Short mmCIF file of C-alpha atoms in Angstrom, two decimals:
data_model
loop_
_atom_site.label_atom_id
_atom_site.label_comp_id
_atom_site.label_asym_id
_atom_site.label_seq_id
_atom_site.Cartn_x
_atom_site.Cartn_y
_atom_site.Cartn_z
CA ASP A 1 44.22 127.84 89.29
CA PHE A 2 46.16 124.54 89.11
CA ASN A 3 43.64 122.79 86.83
CA PHE A 4 45.09 120.34 84.31
CA ILE A 5 44.90 121.59 80.71
CA TYR A 6 47.41 119.15 79.20
CA VAL A 7 48.77 115.84 80.50
CA ASN A 8 51.04 113.45 78.63
CA GLU A 9 50.70 109.67 78.68
CA ALA A 10 53.58 109.12 81.11
CA TYR A 11 52.09 111.39 83.76
CA ALA A 12 48.62 109.90 83.36
CA ASN A 13 49.93 106.33 83.50
CA ASN A 14 51.75 107.12 86.71
CA ALA A 15 48.47 108.33 88.21
CA GLY A 16 46.74 105.18 86.97
CA LEU A 17 44.48 107.20 84.64
CA HIS A 18 44.12 108.26 81.02
CA PRO A 19 45.10 111.82 80.03
CA GLU A 20 41.47 112.72 79.30
CA ASP A 21 40.53 111.67 82.82
CA LEU A 22 42.71 114.45 84.20
CA ILE A 23 41.89 117.37 81.90
CA GLY A 24 39.91 120.01 83.78
CA LYS A 25 40.54 118.49 87.20
CA ASN A 26 42.31 120.47 89.89
CA HIS A 27 45.73 119.21 90.93
CA PHE A 28 45.06 119.61 94.64
CA VAL A 29 41.59 118.10 94.44
CA LEU A 30 43.14 115.06 92.75
CA TYR A 31 46.01 115.01 95.27
CA PRO A 32 44.48 116.49 98.47
CA ASN A 33 47.44 115.39 100.56
CA ASP A 34 50.06 116.99 98.33
CA GLU A 35 52.22 119.16 100.57
CA ASN A 36 53.57 121.21 97.67
CA GLU A 37 50.70 123.68 97.27
CA ALA A 38 52.73 126.50 98.84
CA ILE A 39 55.45 125.91 96.23
CA PHE A 40 52.92 125.99 93.38
CA ARG A 41 51.48 129.26 94.65
CA ARG A 42 54.91 130.82 95.09
CA VAL A 43 55.92 130.00 91.51
CA ARG A 44 52.59 131.31 90.20
CA ASP A 45 52.80 134.51 92.24
CA THR A 46 56.50 135.31 91.79
CA GLY A 47 57.26 133.86 88.38
CA VAL A 48 60.40 132.20 89.79
CA PRO A 49 60.78 128.53 88.72
CA ALA A 50 61.25 125.82 91.34
CA LYS A 51 63.49 122.79 90.92
CA TYR A 52 63.88 119.88 93.33
CA ARG A 53 65.89 116.68 93.44
CA ASP A 54 64.55 113.48 94.99
CA LYS A 55 61.43 115.16 96.33
CA PRO A 56 59.32 112.61 98.26
CA PHE A 57 55.68 111.98 97.39
CA THR A 58 53.19 109.58 98.96
CA TYR A 59 50.16 108.25 97.10
CA HIS A 60 47.57 108.23 99.86
CA ASP A 61 45.05 106.66 97.49
CA GLN A 62 47.61 103.98 96.54
CA PRO A 63 49.27 103.08 99.89
CA HIS A 64 50.89 99.98 98.39
CA ARG A 65 53.24 102.26 96.44
CA GLY A 66 54.69 103.77 99.60
CA THR A 67 56.81 106.90 99.26
CA THR A 68 58.21 107.64 95.82
CA TYR A 69 60.91 110.17 94.90
CA TRP A 70 60.98 112.58 91.99
CA ASP A 71 63.22 115.11 90.31
CA TRP A 72 60.78 117.81 89.34
CA THR A 73 60.65 121.32 88.00
CA LEU A 74 57.81 123.82 88.04
CA VAL A 75 58.09 126.59 85.47
CA PRO A 76 55.68 129.51 84.95
CA VAL A 77 54.20 130.17 81.49
CA LYS A 78 53.90 133.86 80.60
CA ASP A 79 52.03 135.68 77.86
CA GLU A 80 53.39 138.59 75.84
CA ASP A 81 52.82 141.18 78.56
CA GLY A 82 54.63 139.01 81.12
CA SER A 83 51.59 137.92 83.08
CA ILE A 84 51.56 134.30 84.23
CA THR A 85 48.95 132.15 82.51
CA GLY A 86 49.90 128.73 83.78
CA LEU A 87 52.54 126.34 85.03
CA VAL A 88 54.44 123.46 83.48
CA LEU A 89 55.26 120.59 85.84
CA SER A 90 57.92 118.13 84.65
CA LEU A 91 58.75 115.01 86.63
CA ILE A 92 61.25 112.16 86.51
CA GLU A 93 60.79 109.38 89.04
CA THR A 94 64.02 108.69 90.95
CA THR A 95 62.77 106.13 93.46
CA GLU A 96 65.08 103.37 92.23
CA ARG A 97 68.05 105.72 92.15
CA LYS A 98 67.22 106.91 95.65
CA ARG A 99 67.00 103.32 96.89
CA ALA A 100 70.27 102.41 95.19
CA GLU A 101 71.95 105.42 96.79
CA GLU A 102 70.60 104.39 100.19
CA VAL A 103 71.85 100.82 99.73
CA LEU A 104 75.24 102.22 98.75
CA ARG A 105 75.25 104.55 101.76
CA GLN A 106 74.43 101.70 104.13
CA SER A 107 77.09 99.53 102.52
CA GLU A 108 79.69 102.28 102.85
CA GLU A 109 78.65 102.80 106.48
CA ARG A 110 79.09 99.09 107.23
CA TYR A 111 82.52 99.00 105.62
CA ARG A 112 83.51 102.21 107.39
CA LEU A 113 82.46 100.68 110.70
CA LEU A 114 84.44 97.52 109.91
CA HIS A 115 87.41 99.62 108.78
CA ASP A 116 87.42 101.64 111.99
CA THR A 117 86.80 98.84 114.51
CA MET A 118 88.67 95.80 113.15
CA LEU A 119 91.64 94.52 115.14
CA GLN A 120 94.06 94.62 112.18
CA GLY A 121 95.72 97.68 110.67
CA VAL A 122 94.52 98.66 107.20
CA VAL A 123 96.23 101.02 104.73
CA PHE A 124 94.93 101.93 101.25
CA GLN A 125 97.31 103.11 98.51
CA ASP A 126 96.54 104.33 94.99
CA ALA A 127 98.07 103.03 91.75
CA SER A 128 101.23 105.08 92.28
CA GLY A 129 101.70 103.71 95.80
CA GLU A 130 100.59 106.93 97.51
CA ILE A 131 98.89 106.28 100.86
CA ILE A 132 95.31 107.57 100.77
CA SER A 133 93.77 106.24 103.99
CA MET A 134 94.47 104.21 107.11
CA ASN A 135 92.40 102.99 110.04
CA PRO A 136 92.96 103.80 113.74
CA VAL A 137 94.66 100.46 114.44
CA ALA A 138 97.21 101.18 111.70
CA GLU A 139 97.90 104.56 113.30
CA ARG A 140 98.54 102.88 116.66
CA ILE A 141 100.78 100.11 115.27
CA LEU A 142 102.79 102.47 113.10
CA GLY A 143 102.99 105.14 115.79
CA LYS A 144 102.11 108.04 113.51
CA ASP A 145 99.20 110.37 112.90
CA PRO A 146 97.41 110.11 109.52
CA GLU A 147 98.86 113.44 108.37
CA ASP A 148 102.33 111.93 108.76
CA PHE A 149 101.42 109.15 106.34
CA ILE A 150 98.69 110.37 103.96
CA GLY A 151 100.28 111.43 100.68
CA SER A 152 103.54 109.55 101.28
CA SER A 153 104.43 106.19 99.75
CA SER A 154 106.22 102.97 100.61
CA ILE A 155 109.35 104.49 99.10
CA GLY A 156 109.11 107.44 101.47
CA GLN A 157 108.59 105.23 104.51
CA GLU A 158 111.29 102.63 103.79
CA ARG A 159 113.80 104.16 106.23
CA TYR A 160 111.52 103.03 109.05
CA CYS A 161 111.25 99.41 107.85
CA ILE A 162 113.49 96.37 108.29
CA ARG A 163 113.44 92.69 107.44
CA GLU A 164 113.58 89.93 110.04
CA ASP A 165 117.35 89.74 109.69
CA GLY A 166 117.63 93.45 110.51
CA SER A 167 118.48 94.59 106.99
CA THR A 168 116.73 97.51 105.30
CA PHE A 169 113.42 96.67 103.60
CA PRO A 170 113.44 98.63 100.27
CA GLY A 171 110.18 100.45 99.53
CA GLU A 172 109.74 98.93 96.08
CA GLU A 173 109.80 95.49 97.69
CA HIS A 174 107.07 96.25 100.23
CA PRO A 175 104.06 93.93 99.75
CA ALA A 176 101.77 96.77 98.59
CA MET A 177 104.19 97.82 95.85
CA VAL A 178 104.73 94.23 94.70
CA ALA A 179 100.94 93.68 94.59
CA LEU A 180 100.50 96.84 92.49
CA ARG A 181 103.31 95.81 90.16
CA THR A 182 102.24 92.18 89.68
CA GLY A 183 98.50 92.31 90.31
CA VAL A 184 98.90 89.34 92.67
CA ARG A 185 97.87 89.07 96.32
CA ILE A 186 100.91 88.96 98.61
CA LYS A 187 100.61 87.13 101.94
CA GLY A 188 102.64 86.39 105.06
CA VAL A 189 105.37 89.03 104.74
CA ILE A 190 107.02 89.93 108.06
CA MET A 191 108.29 93.47 108.51
CA GLY A 192 109.68 95.52 111.38
CA VAL A 193 108.38 99.10 111.49
CA TRP A 194 109.93 101.77 113.71
CA ASN A 195 107.24 103.18 115.99
CA LEU A 196 108.14 106.76 116.90
CA ARG A 197 105.81 106.82 119.90
CA ASP A 198 107.28 103.65 121.42
CA ALA A 199 110.82 104.35 120.15
CA ASP A 200 111.03 100.68 119.19
CA TYR A 201 110.23 98.35 116.32
CA ARG A 202 106.76 96.84 115.95
CA TRP A 203 106.62 93.62 113.98
CA ILE A 204 103.76 93.08 111.57
CA ASP A 205 102.49 90.22 109.41
CA ILE A 206 101.30 91.73 106.11
CA THR A 207 98.81 90.79 103.40
CA ALA A 208 98.49 93.09 100.37
CA VAL A 209 95.49 92.80 98.02
CA PRO A 210 95.34 94.60 94.62
CA LEU A 211 91.99 96.08 93.55
CA PHE A 212 90.82 96.16 89.92
CA ARG A 213 88.13 98.07 88.07
CA PRO A 214 85.94 95.95 85.74
CA GLY A 215 87.70 95.31 82.45
CA GLU A 216 91.06 96.68 83.58
CA LEU A 217 94.20 94.58 83.94
CA ARG A 218 96.22 96.89 86.18
CA PRO A 219 95.23 97.57 89.80
CA TYR A 220 93.93 101.04 90.57
CA GLN A 221 94.43 100.59 94.33
CA VAL A 222 95.87 98.20 96.85
CA TYR A 223 94.94 97.66 100.46
CA THR A 224 97.29 96.24 103.04
CA VAL A 225 96.06 94.40 106.12
CA PHE A 226 98.58 93.77 108.87
CA GLU A 227 98.56 92.21 112.31
CA ASP A 228 100.83 93.28 115.15
CA ILE A 229 102.94 90.24 116.08
CA THR A 230 105.47 92.11 118.22
CA GLU A 231 104.74 90.16 121.39
CA ARG A 232 104.98 86.87 119.51
CA LYS A 233 108.33 87.92 118.04
CA ARG A 234 109.64 88.92 121.47
CA THR A 235 108.51 85.61 122.94
CA GLU A 236 110.22 83.70 120.12
CA GLN A 237 113.43 85.70 120.59
CA ALA A 238 113.38 85.10 124.37
CA LEU A 239 112.82 81.40 123.79
CA ARG A 240 115.73 81.22 121.34
CA ARG A 241 118.01 83.00 123.80
CA SER A 242 116.92 80.65 126.59
CA GLU A 243 117.40 77.58 124.42
CA GLY A 244 120.84 78.83 123.33
CA LYS A 245 121.91 79.43 126.94
CA TYR A 246 120.85 76.00 128.14
CA ARG A 247 122.28 74.29 125.05
CA HIS A 248 125.67 75.92 125.75
CA LEU A 249 125.43 74.86 129.39
CA PHE A 250 124.46 71.30 128.41
CA ASP A 251 127.24 70.99 125.81
CA SER A 252 129.94 72.35 128.11
CA MET A 253 129.14 70.29 131.21
CA ALA A 254 131.88 67.90 132.41
CA GLU A 255 129.34 65.43 133.73
#
């Protein structure tokens, strides 16, 4: 009938009482706002245990506690002929874990929002150099869909990359690979990347940052942030051509 016949110290302390204060009292008289009565009755009537993770509970007689969360199980006790004589309720409070998970979820959501909306391209690679994620700006700058990149590496993409002098940029010398190899942040590397959609090179200014787990000396990941500087490069090239033309004209004038 859901009357307490045994209560340990931990349960009683949580209720703000002594164990002897609970013996003989009915669970749902003590907690009239408990919404779990249907579950208790189902376990009693069917003999099938119930198990829940992070089940919310509100102490209406202790409003300052707010909503707490519990992992709990409700198991029927049977006598020799199989009839149910009682229930065992076991609880572990998970409020702090639930709050920590929510903080983590909100943090991940903020970083995901930043990742997806920032103006720079971002690419993550694992310890082997394999590309594991990229943001929409990176897709646009590089001119490829994620499935064309995810799972490949700098080595596999080197045929699309050149240095400022037009020479091939070997994959093992890409900033991400150097950062993984040395564990040092690499900044200000200029690279030309062939954009298949534009059928032209896009120029990017790259920073690669190695990521470490606590206590480990070798990076387990690296993220690369790059800015599209194509228009700046084109302006610089046009300016150099203009300056060269007028310098030749100036040097070859008879007057």
